[in-house]
Coordinates of C-alpha atoms in Angstrom, one line a residue:
Chain Q
M16 CA 26.4 18.7 -10.9
P17 CA 25.7 22.5 -11.1
S18 CA 28.2 24.5 -9.2
D19 CA 25.5 26.3 -7.2
A20 CA 24.3 23.0 -5.8
P21 CA 24.7 24.0 -2.1
Q22 CA 22.5 27.0 -2.7
I23 CA 19.9 24.8 -4.4
V24 CA 20.0 22.5 -1.4
R25 CA 19.6 25.4 1.0
D26 CA 16.6 26.7 -1.0
I27 CA 15.0 23.3 -1.0
C28 CA 15.5 22.9 2.8
E29 CA 14.0 26.3 3.5
R30 CA 10.9 25.5 1.6
W31 CA 10.3 22.5 3.9
V32 CA 11.0 24.2 7.2
G33 CA 8.0 23.9 9.5
R34 CA 6.5 21.0 7.7
I35 CA 6.0 17.6 9.2
G36 CA 9.0 15.2 8.7
A37 CA 10.8 18.1 7.0
P38 CA 14.4 16.8 6.9
I39 CA 13.2 13.6 5.1
S40 CA 11.1 15.5 2.6
A41 CA 14.0 17.9 1.9
L42 CA 16.5 15.1 1.4
R43 CA 14.0 13.3 -0.9
E44 CA 13.7 16.5 -3.0
V45 CA 17.5 16.9 -3.0
A46 CA 18.0 13.4 -4.3
A47 CA 15.3 13.8 -6.9
T48 CA 16.6 17.2 -8.1
L49 CA 20.3 16.6 -8.0
G50 CA 20.3 12.8 -8.7
A51 CA 22.2 12.0 -5.5
I52 CA 22.8 13.3 -2.0
E53 CA 26.4 14.3 -1.3
Q54 CA 28.3 15.0 1.9
A55 CA 28.1 18.7 1.4
H56 CA 24.3 18.5 0.9
M57 CA 24.0 16.6 4.2
E58 CA 26.0 19.3 6.0
T59 CA 23.6 21.9 4.6
V60 CA 20.5 19.9 5.7
A61 CA 22.0 19.5 9.1
D62 CA 22.6 23.2 9.4
V63 CA 19.1 24.2 8.3
F64 CA 17.3 21.7 10.5
N65 CA 19.6 22.0 13.5
L66 CA 20.6 18.4 13.4
S67 CA 24.1 16.8 13.6
V68 CA 25.6 15.6 10.4
A69 CA 25.6 12.1 11.9
E70 CA 21.8 12.3 12.3
V71 CA 21.4 13.3 8.7
R72 CA 23.7 10.5 7.6
G73 CA 21.5 8.2 9.7
I74 CA 18.4 9.3 7.9
V75 CA 20.0 9.1 4.5
S76 CA 21.2 5.5 5.1
F77 CA 17.8 4.4 6.3
Y78 CA 15.5 5.3 3.3
S79 CA 16.1 3.8 -0.1
D80 CA 14.9 6.9 -2.0
L81 CA 17.6 9.0 -0.4
R82 CA 20.3 8.0 -2.9
T83 CA 23.9 8.8 -2.5
E84 CA 24.8 7.6 -6.0
A85 CA 23.0 8.9 -9.1
P86 CA 21.2 6.3 -11.2
G87 CA 22.2 5.7 -14.8
R88 CA 20.6 7.8 -17.6
R89 CA 18.0 5.1 -17.9
H90 CA 16.6 3.9 -14.6
I91 CA 14.9 0.5 -14.6
R92 CA 13.2 -0.7 -11.4
L93 CA 11.8 -4.3 -11.4
C94 CA 9.4 -5.4 -8.8
Q95 CA 10.7 -8.4 -6.8
A96 CA 7.7 -8.9 -4.4
E97 CA 5.4 -11.9 -4.2
A98 CA 2.6 -10.9 -6.5
C99 CA 5.1 -10.4 -9.3
Q100 CA 7.1 -13.5 -8.3
A101 CA 3.9 -15.5 -9.0
V102 CA 3.8 -14.3 -12.6
G103 CA 7.5 -14.6 -13.5
A104 CA 9.3 -11.7 -12.0
R105 CA 12.4 -13.8 -11.2
E106 CA 12.6 -15.0 -14.8
L107 CA 12.1 -11.5 -16.1
T108 CA 14.8 -10.1 -13.7
A109 CA 17.2 -12.8 -14.9
A110 CA 16.6 -12.0 -18.5
V111 CA 17.0 -8.3 -18.0
Q112 CA 20.2 -8.8 -16.0
E113 CA 21.5 -11.0 -18.8
K114 CA 20.6 -8.4 -21.5
L115 CA 22.1 -5.5 -19.7
G116 CA 25.1 -7.3 -18.3
I117 CA 24.5 -5.9 -14.8
A118 CA 22.9 -7.2 -11.7
L119 CA 20.1 -5.7 -9.6
G120 CA 21.5 -2.7 -7.7
E121 CA 24.2 -2.0 -10.3
T122 CA 24.7 0.8 -12.8
A123 CA 26.4 0.1 -16.2
A124 CA 30.1 1.3 -16.3
D125 CA 29.2 3.9 -18.9
G126 CA 26.4 5.2 -16.8
S127 CA 23.8 4.4 -19.5
V128 CA 21.5 2.4 -17.3
S129 CA 20.9 1.2 -13.8
L130 CA 18.8 -1.7 -12.6
E131 CA 17.2 -1.7 -9.2
A132 CA 14.9 -3.8 -7.2
V133 CA 11.6 -2.3 -6.0
Y134 CA 9.2 -4.0 -3.6
C135 CA 5.7 -3.4 -4.8
L136 CA 4.4 -0.7 -7.1
G137 CA 0.8 -1.5 -6.3
L138 CA 0.0 -2.9 -9.8
C139 CA -0.1 -6.4 -8.4
A140 CA -3.1 -7.7 -10.4
S141 CA -1.2 -7.2 -13.6
G142 CA 2.3 -8.1 -13.0
P143 CA 5.2 -8.4 -13.4
S144 CA 5.5 -4.7 -12.7
A145 CA 8.3 -2.3 -13.5
M146 CA 9.1 1.4 -13.5
V147 CA 11.2 2.9 -16.2
D148 CA 12.4 6.5 -15.6
G149 CA 9.4 7.0 -13.3
R150 CA 6.9 5.6 -15.7
P151 CA 5.0 2.5 -14.4
L152 CA 4.8 -0.5 -16.6
A153 CA 2.3 -3.4 -16.0
R154 CA 2.6 -6.9 -17.5
A155 CA 6.2 -6.1 -18.1
T156 CA 8.3 -8.2 -20.6
V157 CA 11.8 -7.8 -21.9
R158 CA 10.4 -6.6 -25.2
A159 CA 8.2 -3.9 -23.5
L160 CA 11.1 -2.8 -21.3
F161 CA 13.3 -2.2 -24.3
A162 CA 10.7 -1.0 -26.8
Chain T
M24 CA -21.6 13.1 -28.5
S25 CA -21.6 11.0 -25.4
I26 CA -19.4 11.8 -22.4
A27 CA -16.5 9.3 -22.1
Y28 CA -15.5 8.3 -18.5
V29 CA -11.9 7.2 -18.6
P30 CA -10.0 6.1 -15.4
S31 CA -7.0 8.1 -14.4
E32 CA -5.5 5.5 -12.1
T33 CA -2.0 4.2 -12.0
L34 CA -2.6 0.8 -13.4
A35 CA -5.1 2.0 -16.1
N36 CA -2.6 4.7 -17.1
A37 CA 0.2 2.2 -17.2
L38 CA -2.0 0.2 -19.6
G39 CA -2.7 3.1 -21.8
A40 CA -5.7 5.1 -20.3
N41 CA -4.0 8.5 -21.0
E42 CA -3.6 7.7 -24.7
V43 CA -7.2 6.4 -24.8
A44 CA -8.5 9.6 -23.2
E45 CA -6.5 11.8 -25.7
A46 CA -7.9 9.8 -28.6
L47 CA -11.4 10.2 -27.4
A48 CA -11.0 13.9 -26.8
A49 CA -9.5 14.3 -30.3
R50 CA -12.6 12.6 -31.6
G51 CA -14.8 15.3 -30.0
H52 CA -15.9 13.4 -26.9
E53 CA -16.1 15.2 -23.6
V54 CA -13.7 13.1 -21.4
V55 CA -14.1 12.8 -17.7
R56 CA -11.2 11.2 -15.9
T57 CA -12.4 9.0 -13.0
G58 CA -11.2 6.5 -10.5
S59 CA -11.0 2.8 -11.4
R60 CA -13.7 0.2 -10.8
G61 CA -10.9 -2.1 -9.7
L62 CA -11.4 -4.8 -12.3
A63 CA -7.8 -4.9 -13.3
W64 CA -8.2 -7.3 -16.3
T65 CA -10.6 -4.8 -18.0
E66 CA -8.2 -1.8 -17.8
P67 CA -8.2 0.6 -19.4
M68 CA -12.0 0.3 -19.0
I69 CA -14.1 3.2 -20.3
E70 CA -17.7 4.0 -19.8
M71 CA -20.1 5.7 -22.2
D72 CA -23.9 6.0 -21.8
D73 CA -23.6 3.6 -18.8
V74 CA -22.0 0.9 -20.9
A75 CA -18.5 -0.4 -20.1
Y76 CA -15.8 -1.3 -22.6
G77 CA -12.4 -2.8 -21.8
P78 CA -9.6 -3.4 -22.1
V79 CA -9.6 -0.5 -24.6
T80 CA -6.6 -0.3 -26.9
N81 CA -8.2 1.1 -30.0
I82 CA -11.2 3.4 -29.8
D83 CA -12.3 2.4 -33.3
E84 CA -12.9 -1.1 -32.1
L85 CA -14.9 -0.5 -28.9
E86 CA -17.6 -3.0 -29.8
A87 CA -15.1 -5.8 -29.8
V88 CA -14.4 -5.1 -26.1
R89 CA -18.0 -4.3 -25.0
L90 CA -18.4 -5.5 -21.5
G91 CA -22.1 -4.5 -21.0
P92 CA -24.0 -2.2 -18.8
V93 CA -21.9 -1.0 -15.9
D94 CA -24.5 -1.8 -13.2
A95 CA -24.6 -5.5 -14.3
L96 CA -20.9 -6.0 -14.9
P97 CA -19.7 -9.5 -13.9
G98 CA -17.3 -9.1 -11.0
L99 CA -18.7 -5.7 -10.0
A100 CA -22.5 -6.1 -9.7
Q101 CA -22.4 -8.6 -6.9
Q102 CA -20.0 -6.6 -4.7
Q103 CA -21.1 -4.6 -1.7
R104 CA -19.2 -1.4 -2.3
L105 CA -19.7 0.5 0.9
I106 CA -16.3 2.1 0.7
F107 CA -15.7 2.0 -3.1
G108 CA -19.3 2.9 -4.1
R109 CA -18.3 6.3 -5.5
C110 CA -15.0 5.1 -7.1
G111 CA -15.2 5.0 -10.9
G112 CA -17.6 6.3 -13.5
R113 CA -17.7 9.9 -12.1
D114 CA -15.5 12.9 -11.6
P115 CA -13.9 12.3 -8.2
F116 CA -13.6 16.1 -7.6
R117 CA -17.3 16.8 -7.9
Y118 CA -18.2 16.4 -4.3
D119 CA -21.6 16.6 -2.6
A120 CA -20.8 17.4 1.0
A121 CA -24.4 17.2 2.4
A122 CA -24.0 13.9 4.2
L123 CA -20.6 14.9 5.6
R124 CA -22.0 18.2 7.0
E125 CA -24.7 16.3 8.8
W126 CA -22.2 13.7 10.3
L127 CA -20.0 16.5 11.5
K128 CA -22.9 18.0 13.5
R129 CA -23.4 14.8 15.5
P130 CA -22.1 14.7 19.0
A131 CA -18.8 12.9 19.5
A132 CA -20.4 10.3 21.8
D133 CA -23.0 9.5 19.2
I134 CA -20.3 8.9 16.5
L135 CA -18.3 6.7 18.9
A136 CA -21.4 4.7 19.7
D137 CA -21.8 3.9 16.0
V138 CA -18.2 3.0 15.5
E139 CA -18.4 0.7 18.5
A140 CA -21.6 -0.9 17.4
S141 CA -20.2 -1.5 13.9
G142 CA -17.5 -3.8 15.3
L143 CA -15.0 -2.2 12.9
R144 CA -11.5 -3.5 13.2
G145 CA -8.3 -2.1 11.8
R146 CA -7.8 -2.9 8.1
G147 CA -4.1 -2.4 8.1
G148 CA -3.2 -5.8 9.4
A149 CA -3.5 -5.9 13.2
G150 CA -7.3 -6.1 13.2
F151 CA -7.6 -4.2 16.5
P152 CA -11.1 -2.9 17.4
A153 CA -11.2 0.7 16.2
H154 CA -13.5 2.1 18.9
I155 CA -11.0 1.3 21.7
K156 CA -8.4 3.4 20.0
W157 CA -10.9 6.2 19.4
R158 CA -12.0 6.3 23.0
T159 CA -8.4 6.2 24.3
V160 CA -7.5 9.2 22.2
R161 CA -10.6 11.0 23.2
D162 CA -10.1 10.2 26.9
T163 CA -6.4 11.1 27.1
P164 CA -6.0 14.7 28.1
A165 CA -3.6 16.7 25.9
D166 CA -3.1 20.1 24.3
K167 CA -3.0 18.6 20.9
K168 CA -4.2 15.3 19.3
Y169 CA -3.6 13.9 15.9
I170 CA -5.2 11.6 13.3
V171 CA -2.5 9.8 11.4
V172 CA -3.4 7.9 8.3
N173 CA -1.2 5.0 7.3
A174 CA -1.1 5.0 3.5
D175 CA 2.3 3.4 3.4
E176 CA 0.8 0.5 1.5
G177 CA 3.9 -1.7 1.0
D178 CA 2.4 -5.2 1.1
S179 CA 2.8 -7.0 -2.1
G180 CA -0.7 -7.8 -3.5
T181 CA -2.4 -4.7 -2.0
F182 CA -3.6 -1.6 -3.7
A183 CA -6.8 -0.6 -2.0
D184 CA -5.3 2.5 -0.4
R185 CA -4.0 3.6 -3.7
L186 CA -7.3 3.0 -5.5
I187 CA -9.4 4.9 -3.1
M188 CA -7.0 7.8 -2.9
E189 CA -6.8 8.0 -6.7
G190 CA -10.5 7.4 -7.3
D191 CA -12.4 8.8 -4.3
P192 CA -10.1 10.9 -2.1
F193 CA -13.0 12.6 -0.4
R194 CA -13.8 9.2 1.2
L195 CA -10.6 9.5 3.2
I196 CA -11.1 13.2 4.0
E197 CA -14.5 12.3 5.4
G198 CA -13.1 9.5 7.6
M199 CA -10.4 11.9 8.9
L200 CA -12.8 14.7 9.7
I201 CA -15.2 12.4 11.4
A202 CA -12.4 10.8 13.4
G203 CA -11.2 14.3 14.4
R204 CA -14.7 15.3 15.5
A205 CA -15.1 12.1 17.6
T206 CA -11.6 12.1 19.2
G207 CA -11.0 15.8 19.6
A208 CA -8.0 15.9 17.2
D209 CA -7.6 19.0 15.1
A210 CA -4.9 17.9 12.8
G211 CA -4.4 15.0 10.4
V212 CA -1.4 13.7 8.6
V213 CA -1.4 11.2 5.8
Y214 CA 1.7 9.1 5.4
L215 CA 1.8 8.1 1.7
R216 CA 4.5 5.9 0.1
S217 CA 6.6 7.6 -2.6
E218 CA 5.7 4.9 -5.1
Y219 CA 2.2 6.4 -5.4
P220 CA 2.7 9.9 -7.0
L221 CA -0.8 10.0 -8.6
A222 CA -2.5 9.2 -5.2
A223 CA -0.5 12.2 -3.8
Q224 CA -1.8 14.5 -6.6
T225 CA -5.4 13.5 -6.3
F226 CA -5.5 13.6 -2.5
E227 CA -3.9 17.1 -2.4
K228 CA -6.3 18.4 -5.0
A229 CA -9.2 17.0 -3.0
V230 CA -7.9 18.6 0.2
A231 CA -7.8 21.9 -1.7
V232 CA -11.4 21.5 -2.9
A233 CA -12.5 20.6 0.7
E234 CA -10.8 23.7 2.0
R235 CA -12.6 25.9 -0.6
M236 CA -15.9 24.3 0.3
G237 CA -15.3 25.2 4.0
L238 CA -15.4 21.6 5.1
L239 CA -12.2 21.5 7.1
Q240 CA -13.3 24.0 9.8
G241 CA -9.9 24.4 11.3
F242 CA -8.9 20.7 10.9
A243 CA -5.4 20.8 9.3
I244 CA -4.6 18.1 6.8
E245 CA -1.0 17.5 5.8
L246 CA 0.4 15.0 3.3
F247 CA 3.8 13.4 3.9
I248 CA 5.5 11.4 1.2
G249 CA 7.6 8.5 2.5
A250 CA 11.2 7.9 1.3
G251 CA 11.2 4.2 0.6
A252 CA 11.1 2.0 3.7
Y253 CA 8.6 -0.9 4.1
I254 CA 9.0 -0.8 7.9
C255 CA 7.4 2.7 8.0
G256 CA 4.1 0.9 7.5
E257 CA 4.5 -0.2 11.2
E258 CA 2.8 2.5 13.2
T259 CA 5.5 3.5 15.6
S260 CA 8.1 3.5 12.8
L261 CA 5.8 5.6 10.8
L262 CA 5.5 8.1 13.7
E263 CA 9.3 8.3 14.0
S264 CA 9.5 9.0 10.3
L265 CA 6.9 11.7 10.6
E266 CA 9.1 13.3 13.2
G267 CA 11.8 13.5 10.6
K268 CA 13.9 10.6 11.9
R269 CA 15.0 7.1 10.9
G270 CA 12.0 4.9 11.0
E271 CA 13.1 2.8 13.9
V272 CA 10.2 1.2 15.8
R273 CA 9.3 2.3 19.3
A274 CA 8.8 -0.1 22.2
K275 CA 5.1 -0.2 23.3
P276 CA 3.6 0.8 25.7
P277 CA 2.9 3.6 25.6
V278 CA 0.6 2.9 22.6
P279 CA 0.2 5.8 20.1
A280 CA -3.3 6.4 21.2
V281 CA -1.8 7.6 24.5
A282 CA 1.6 9.0 23.3
G283 CA 2.0 9.0 19.6
L284 CA 3.1 11.8 17.2
F285 CA 5.3 14.2 19.1
G286 CA 4.2 12.4 22.3
R287 CA 0.5 13.4 21.8
P288 CA -2.5 11.1 21.7
T289 CA -2.7 9.9 18.1
L290 CA -5.2 7.8 16.3
V291 CA -3.3 5.8 13.7
H292 CA -5.4 4.0 11.2
N293 CA -5.0 2.5 7.8
V294 CA -6.7 4.3 4.9
I295 CA -9.4 1.7 4.5
T296 CA -10.3 1.7 8.2
L297 CA -11.1 5.4 8.1
C298 CA -12.8 5.1 4.7
A299 CA -15.2 2.6 6.3
V300 CA -16.4 5.1 8.9
P301 CA -18.5 7.3 6.5
A302 CA -20.3 4.1 5.4
I303 CA -20.9 3.2 9.1
L304 CA -22.4 6.5 9.9
G305 CA -24.4 6.4 6.7
M306 CA -26.0 3.0 7.3
G307 CA -25.7 2.9 11.1
G308 CA -23.3 0.8 13.2
D309 CA -25.8 -2.0 13.7
A310 CA -26.5 -2.4 10.0
Y311 CA -22.8 -2.5 9.3
A312 CA -22.2 -5.1 12.0
A313 CA -25.0 -7.3 10.5
L314 CA -22.7 -7.8 7.5
G315 CA -19.9 -10.3 7.7
V316 CA -19.3 -13.3 10.1
G317 CA -18.8 -13.3 13.9
A318 CA -16.4 -10.6 15.0
S319 CA -15.3 -10.0 11.4
T320 CA -18.0 -7.4 10.6
G321 CA -18.7 -5.3 7.6
T322 CA -17.0 -5.5 4.2
M323 CA -13.4 -6.2 3.4
T324 CA -11.7 -4.8 0.4
F325 CA -10.1 -8.0 -0.9
Q326 CA -7.4 -7.5 -3.4
L327 CA -6.7 -10.4 -5.7
A328 CA -3.3 -10.5 -7.3
G329 CA -0.5 -12.6 -8.7
N330 CA -1.2 -15.6 -10.9
V331 CA -4.9 -15.0 -11.4
R332 CA -7.0 -14.5 -14.6
R333 CA -9.2 -11.7 -13.2
G334 CA -7.4 -9.8 -10.5
G335 CA -8.4 -6.6 -8.9
L336 CA -10.3 -5.2 -5.9
F337 CA -13.5 -6.9 -4.7
E338 CA -15.3 -5.3 -1.8
L339 CA -17.4 -8.0 -0.1
P340 CA -18.7 -8.9 3.3
F341 CA -16.4 -11.1 5.3
G342 CA -17.1 -14.8 5.0
L343 CA -16.0 -16.0 1.6
T344 CA -13.0 -18.3 1.3
A345 CA -9.7 -17.9 -0.6
R346 CA -10.8 -20.6 -3.0
E347 CA -14.1 -18.8 -3.7
L348 CA -12.3 -15.6 -4.3
I349 CA -9.7 -17.2 -6.6
D350 CA -12.1 -19.4 -8.6
D351 CA -15.4 -17.6 -8.5
W352 CA -14.2 -14.0 -8.6
G353 CA -10.8 -14.5 -10.2
G354 CA -11.5 -17.2 -12.7
G355 CA -8.7 -19.4 -11.5
T356 CA -5.0 -19.0 -12.2
L357 CA -3.6 -17.0 -15.1
S358 CA -1.4 -19.9 -16.1
G359 CA -4.4 -22.3 -16.1
R360 CA -2.6 -24.6 -13.7
P361 CA -4.0 -25.7 -10.4
V362 CA -3.7 -23.3 -7.4
G363 CA -0.5 -24.1 -5.4
A364 CA -1.0 -21.6 -2.6
A365 CA -2.4 -18.2 -1.8
Q366 CA -0.4 -15.8 0.4
V367 CA -3.0 -13.9 2.4
G368 CA -2.1 -10.6 4.0
G369 CA 1.1 -9.5 2.4
P370 CA 4.7 -10.5 2.9
L371 CA 4.0 -11.3 6.6
G372 CA 1.0 -13.4 5.7
A373 CA 0.7 -17.2 5.5
Y374 CA 0.8 -19.3 2.4
L375 CA -2.5 -21.1 2.5
K376 CA -2.5 -24.5 0.7
G377 CA -4.9 -27.4 0.1
A378 CA -7.9 -27.4 2.6
E379 CA -6.7 -24.2 4.2
L380 CA -7.9 -22.4 1.0
D381 CA -11.4 -23.4 2.1
A382 CA -11.3 -21.5 5.4
P383 CA -13.3 -18.3 5.5
L384 CA -11.1 -15.2 5.1
T385 CA -12.0 -13.9 8.6
Y386 CA -9.9 -12.7 11.5
E387 CA -11.0 -15.7 13.6
A388 CA -10.8 -18.5 11.0
L389 CA -7.4 -17.4 9.8
A390 CA -6.0 -16.9 13.3
R391 CA -6.8 -20.6 13.9
L392 CA -4.5 -21.4 11.0
G393 CA -1.7 -19.2 12.3
A394 CA -2.5 -16.8 9.6
G395 CA -4.2 -13.3 9.3
V396 CA -6.3 -11.2 7.0
G397 CA -3.8 -8.4 7.0
H398 CA -4.7 -5.6 4.6
G399 CA -6.8 -8.0 2.5
G400 CA -4.3 -8.9 -0.2
V401 CA -4.6 -12.4 -1.7
V402 CA -1.6 -13.4 -3.9
V403 CA -2.2 -16.5 -6.0
F404 CA 0.6 -18.9 -6.9
D405 CA 0.1 -21.9 -9.2
D406 CA 1.4 -25.4 -8.5
Q407 CA 4.8 -24.5 -9.7
V408 CA 5.5 -22.4 -6.6
D409 CA 8.8 -23.2 -5.0
F410 CA 8.1 -23.1 -1.2
I411 CA 11.7 -23.2 -0.1
E412 CA 12.4 -20.2 -2.3
Q413 CA 9.3 -18.4 -0.8
A414 CA 10.5 -19.1 2.7
R415 CA 14.0 -17.9 1.8
Y416 CA 12.4 -14.7 0.3
A417 CA 10.4 -14.1 3.5
F418 CA 13.6 -14.0 5.6
A419 CA 15.5 -12.1 2.9
F420 CA 12.8 -9.5 2.7
C421 CA 12.8 -9.1 6.5
A422 CA 16.6 -8.8 6.5
H423 CA 16.3 -6.1 3.8
E424 CA 13.6 -4.1 5.5
S425 CA 14.4 -4.6 9.2
C426 CA 14.9 -1.3 11.0
G427 CA 17.7 -3.0 13.0
K428 CA 16.5 -1.9 16.4
C429 CA 15.9 -5.3 17.9
T430 CA 18.2 -8.3 17.7
P431 CA 15.7 -11.1 16.8
C432 CA 14.6 -9.4 13.7
R433 CA 18.0 -7.8 12.7
I434 CA 20.1 -11.0 13.2
G435 CA 17.3 -13.6 13.0
A436 CA 16.3 -12.7 9.5
V437 CA 19.8 -13.0 8.2
R438 CA 20.4 -16.4 10.0
G439 CA 17.0 -17.6 8.8
K440 CA 17.8 -16.8 5.2
E441 CA 21.2 -18.7 5.5
L442 CA 19.5 -21.7 7.1
V443 CA 16.9 -21.9 4.3
E444 CA 19.6 -21.7 1.7
T445 CA 21.3 -24.8 3.2
L446 CA 18.0 -26.6 3.3
R447 CA 17.9 -27.7 -0.4
A448 CA 21.2 -29.4 -0.3
S449 CA 20.9 -30.7 3.2
E450 CA 21.1 -34.4 4.0
Q451 CA 19.4 -33.8 7.3
P452 CA 16.6 -31.4 6.5
A453 CA 14.7 -32.4 9.6
G454 CA 17.6 -31.0 11.7
E455 CA 17.6 -27.8 9.7
L456 CA 13.9 -27.4 9.9
A457 CA 14.0 -27.8 13.7
I458 CA 16.5 -25.0 14.0
I459 CA 14.4 -22.8 11.7
S460 CA 11.4 -23.5 13.8
D461 CA 13.3 -22.5 17.0
L462 CA 14.5 -19.4 15.3
C463 CA 10.9 -18.6 14.4
D464 CA 9.9 -19.0 18.0
V465 CA 12.5 -16.5 19.1
M466 CA 11.5 -14.0 16.4
E467 CA 7.8 -14.3 17.3
Q468 CA 8.3 -13.9 21.0
A469 CA 11.1 -11.4 21.3
S470 CA 10.8 -9.0 18.3
L471 CA 9.8 -5.4 19.1
C472 CA 7.3 -5.3 16.2
Q473 CA 5.4 -7.4 13.7
M474 CA 8.2 -7.2 11.1
G475 CA 10.3 -9.7 13.0
G476 CA 7.3 -11.1 14.9
M477 CA 5.3 -12.1 11.8
T478 CA 8.1 -13.0 9.3
P479 CA 7.8 -16.6 10.8
I480 CA 4.3 -16.8 9.5
P481 CA 5.1 -17.1 5.8
V482 CA 8.2 -19.2 6.7
R483 CA 6.3 -21.7 8.7
S484 CA 3.4 -22.0 6.3
A485 CA 5.7 -22.3 3.2
L486 CA 7.8 -25.0 4.9
S487 CA 4.7 -26.7 6.6
L488 CA 6.2 -26.2 10.0
P489 CA 3.9 -26.2 13.1
Q490 CA 2.2 -22.9 14.0
G491 CA 4.0 -20.5 16.3
T492 CA 3.2 -20.2 20.0
Q493 CA 2.4 -16.5 19.9
Q494 CA 0.9 -14.5 17.1

């Protein structure tokens, strides 16, 4: 975490002031930039947007992109929704969990990898779908995920 | 050397379209990045001299994957692409605004008359007649009115919003500007889910082009990226989110057309609903209404997904059945096994089985089965489908995504999931099923929105329970 994080957060917030849904957009950018949203960041967001810290915590806890814990260095998201279920997403998920030794929603103890559920990436005609470090993967297999 | 048209669309890119484009450019071809034709099994599909090739993995072996002339492609040629007609095979940012300029000169009443005559209904899921919303927004006095586009396409098995925003973003801009003209709104907001970054890029680029072309004429278009919440596809939750808050649903009335975004009259439509409007003005409302069946007029952008050989987007007039879509258009299941069920209309849609698969995919026919068309997604399962697991998942998904505001949804989904989990080991499954059915009644009748209100639909259909009392 860079030591000037609070200033980065304030800069991000100020870029969003006046835009629609601004507190959410600012928090999304904070999470994407810094990896996770911390208490001090929420206080800054509350200050800039004239909200209570409780309101900001409420927003953060509602949206899954507004992470409060940074993902592992490698971030694997596996689609768990119906179209992917129909072509083996459950089996793929079980195999990936077994290979990594962590369950969905967990990060490896050494921070090397996190595994997360996602509900639809819109690649439903070519499942199962995954996203690895932001890169979408169609017709995912264990081999393709760890290539 | 011939121009190579290569899709830049999320699925095609995930399957290697960017690498194909680079290889073709290195070979000296002029490469034009396009939208996708929506034939997922052919991706990456490229076009040169009006001939399609796909799936392309090696540009030295194009002849091995030659699909034939684009205008005679199986799965594409028989579609009626009123909405998707410009998607694929062309640069989406080269835009001819002549038709739009003419439409925007028409009097509002004239546009409204065409929308009413078309019989257009909302394509997001509820199927509400579009013209009633338009008139309500128009007739409600206010200092400010909004067009809000729901592009929070979270239903599994759906990707039409993404395909049009990535492949023909001007179609949506046209729909928004026409709706603004007809309702008196001078601002539009698109609520796009964060899982669709390429759609965000293409749409923003198109808005900038439209601005430079002088098409917006004071109509402000803003793009908002969601932050990961399925419930924000529900219109009142979406409006709360746009106001920068938790996406908790609002009680209705007032409906958003009377008091929506920041309390102002707001026309909330799914992407595809608005994208149908230019087609309606182009062909006339009556001609549009002549397509389809009964009160299900026009074309539907069916999205075929899951366990199917040839999945993708098929824009067709209402009237065909799920079985025709799966067998004739999709070539049957990917596994080669018999179809076990098709879930129609996303996670809140019914699992159609057996003879139900022969019902037309129309608002009316599906309503009689306790089902709905939803956003047009059809997810195919083969006969290995585990219906108890699918019912459990429906409750679990609701529990995961519930906004928590009303009790039937917040508590009901959790209790429902627990009940289904006991079902497999139960010695008295009839007793458990009766309790699940009661719980479904409560959720249907007392939930604030369709998240809790429609979760019973997949549950009942998966477990073959009787239909609910209220849809």
